[in-house]
């Protein structure tokens, strides 16, 4: 999709494309992380990257693109002045591993069990390269490699290859990448015609947001302006366990599909229960003009169609009655699958690692990402529910439960295990392009 600069009130040529521009379908992506051992080399890396990072004003989503993000430790390695470091949000300064207690990262998901070097102070820079296919990706990666290869003070320490399939199915078999918010002034329409565009400051630092005309941003202004925060999370999916759970709690294959849909809030085709509660409708699921055009409050306040505990209703309750204001807890998602799919019908784990490289993009790590993860995903007080967690991605233990409202009596599923295990992640800052050059020119 093309973003027309003329339609935009935002400084698109300064904002990284990964923030605003929808990704192509299908696509291949690679995350490469770096440690900066030498500050001068780190600043040189910023200068070189600033010449290849794509801006949101670039012409077409079909192009390959490169984006760059820095952790708090990365900013320190570049010797950003202390007053500036102190102006970043407290969650970012602490880093994701230190926030494990808020995020539900306990037991197997705890930072001590994370894949190294995720969650360690060594992860400084994350470069994400994206292209419509692996051939184009290889060419862009070659160009990117030329940038850091001759910088002796920079070490590539982690790499993750990812992809989005043409049908956009993630490892559990659901169509992903459907629901995106509209952002005021961006020129990009949202996917739900019933949702009023959100103020740009919800996603881009330095713009008015839903709560204030001028919220504080990292300083100096040239560093914070047009930046965003990003939360990367490598989420392992237990696909065989998910399939076994569906089977064990259903009397036939049709019921299995219905149960999967109740847990997600959408059929695997992407068709929402809100629009087709009884039967799947793959044509609707694949139709971007219709598959996100719904609300909950008027037609389904109780959750007879879409349970209030279903993944998509928790993650975005839309107009439903919940404690809190939904509009200040929205996010841009840039999720990408990794690992081979488990072949259809297989119910035993094959030991291979597969899942989602989840990426949140927004201006507020605390009230957006952490709030949704802790209150809406891993608690249910917000909609007056029991103690249940998100049935798909929540940090359940074997005692999890999930309520499916039904007349005359609801169904309560018990013994829900954890289907998603955190392998690691980090909070990063996605600077605007001017800010990248400011980082390169630092002389502290
Ligand atoms: C492995 C873990 C996860 C899986 C398999 C998963 C899968 C999905 C799928 C299939 C959808 C529906 C398609 C769409 O609307 O794009 C969806 C929607 C969504 N997910 Fe997840 N998700 C996961 C983790 C997360 C996490 C960690 C968050 C945030 C903390 C999150 C936030 C959302 C949001 C905001 C939506 C859109 C809801 C809407 O607007 O209707 N998801 N997810």
Tab-separated table of N, CA and C in Angstrom, residues 25 35 38 60 138 189 204 208 216 269 366 410 441:
chain	number	residue	atom	x	y	z
A	25	UNK	N	2.676	-8.986	1.733
A	25	UNK	CA	2.311	-10.386	1.965
A	25	UNK	C	2.570	-11.150	0.680
A	35	UNK	N	26.353	-6.226	19.192
A	35	UNK	CA	26.922	-5.633	20.406
A	35	UNK	C	27.931	-4.578	19.961
A	38	UNK	N	32.940	-0.860	20.735
A	38	UNK	CA	33.731	0.359	20.597
A	38	UNK	C	32.764	1.489	20.191
A	60	UNK	N	6.769	2.265	-1.972
A	60	UNK	CA	5.864	1.122	-2.056
A	60	UNK	C	6.195	0.076	-1.017
A	138	UNK	N	18.019	-11.958	0.616
A	138	UNK	CA	19.448	-12.278	0.605
A	138	UNK	C	20.237	-11.103	0.025
A	189	UNK	N	-5.266	3.912	5.949
A	189	UNK	CA	-6.536	3.600	6.606
A	189	UNK	C	-6.355	2.448	7.586
A	204	UNK	N	3.833	7.673	17.635
A	204	UNK	CA	5.008	8.446	17.231
A	204	UNK	C	5.281	9.518	18.260
A	208	UNK	N	0.782	14.935	19.305
A	208	UNK	CA	-0.278	14.858	20.315
A	208	UNK	C	-0.852	13.447	20.375
A	216	UNK	N	5.702	14.053	27.337
A	216	UNK	CA	7.159	14.183	27.357
A	216	UNK	C	7.797	13.104	26.481
A	269	UNK	N	-9.653	-19.322	9.428
A	269	UNK	CA	-9.627	-18.594	8.150
A	269	UNK	C	-9.480	-17.091	8.356
A	366	UNK	N	4.558	1.324	28.771
A	366	UNK	CA	3.825	1.028	29.998
A	366	UNK	C	2.326	0.901	29.781
A	410	UNK	N	-23.072	-21.632	30.941
A	410	UNK	CA	-21.785	-21.465	30.259
A	410	UNK	C	-20.986	-22.771	30.314
A	441	UNK	N	26.617	11.494	15.040
A	441	UNK	CA	27.467	12.692	15.180
A	441	UNK	C	27.841	13.026	16.618
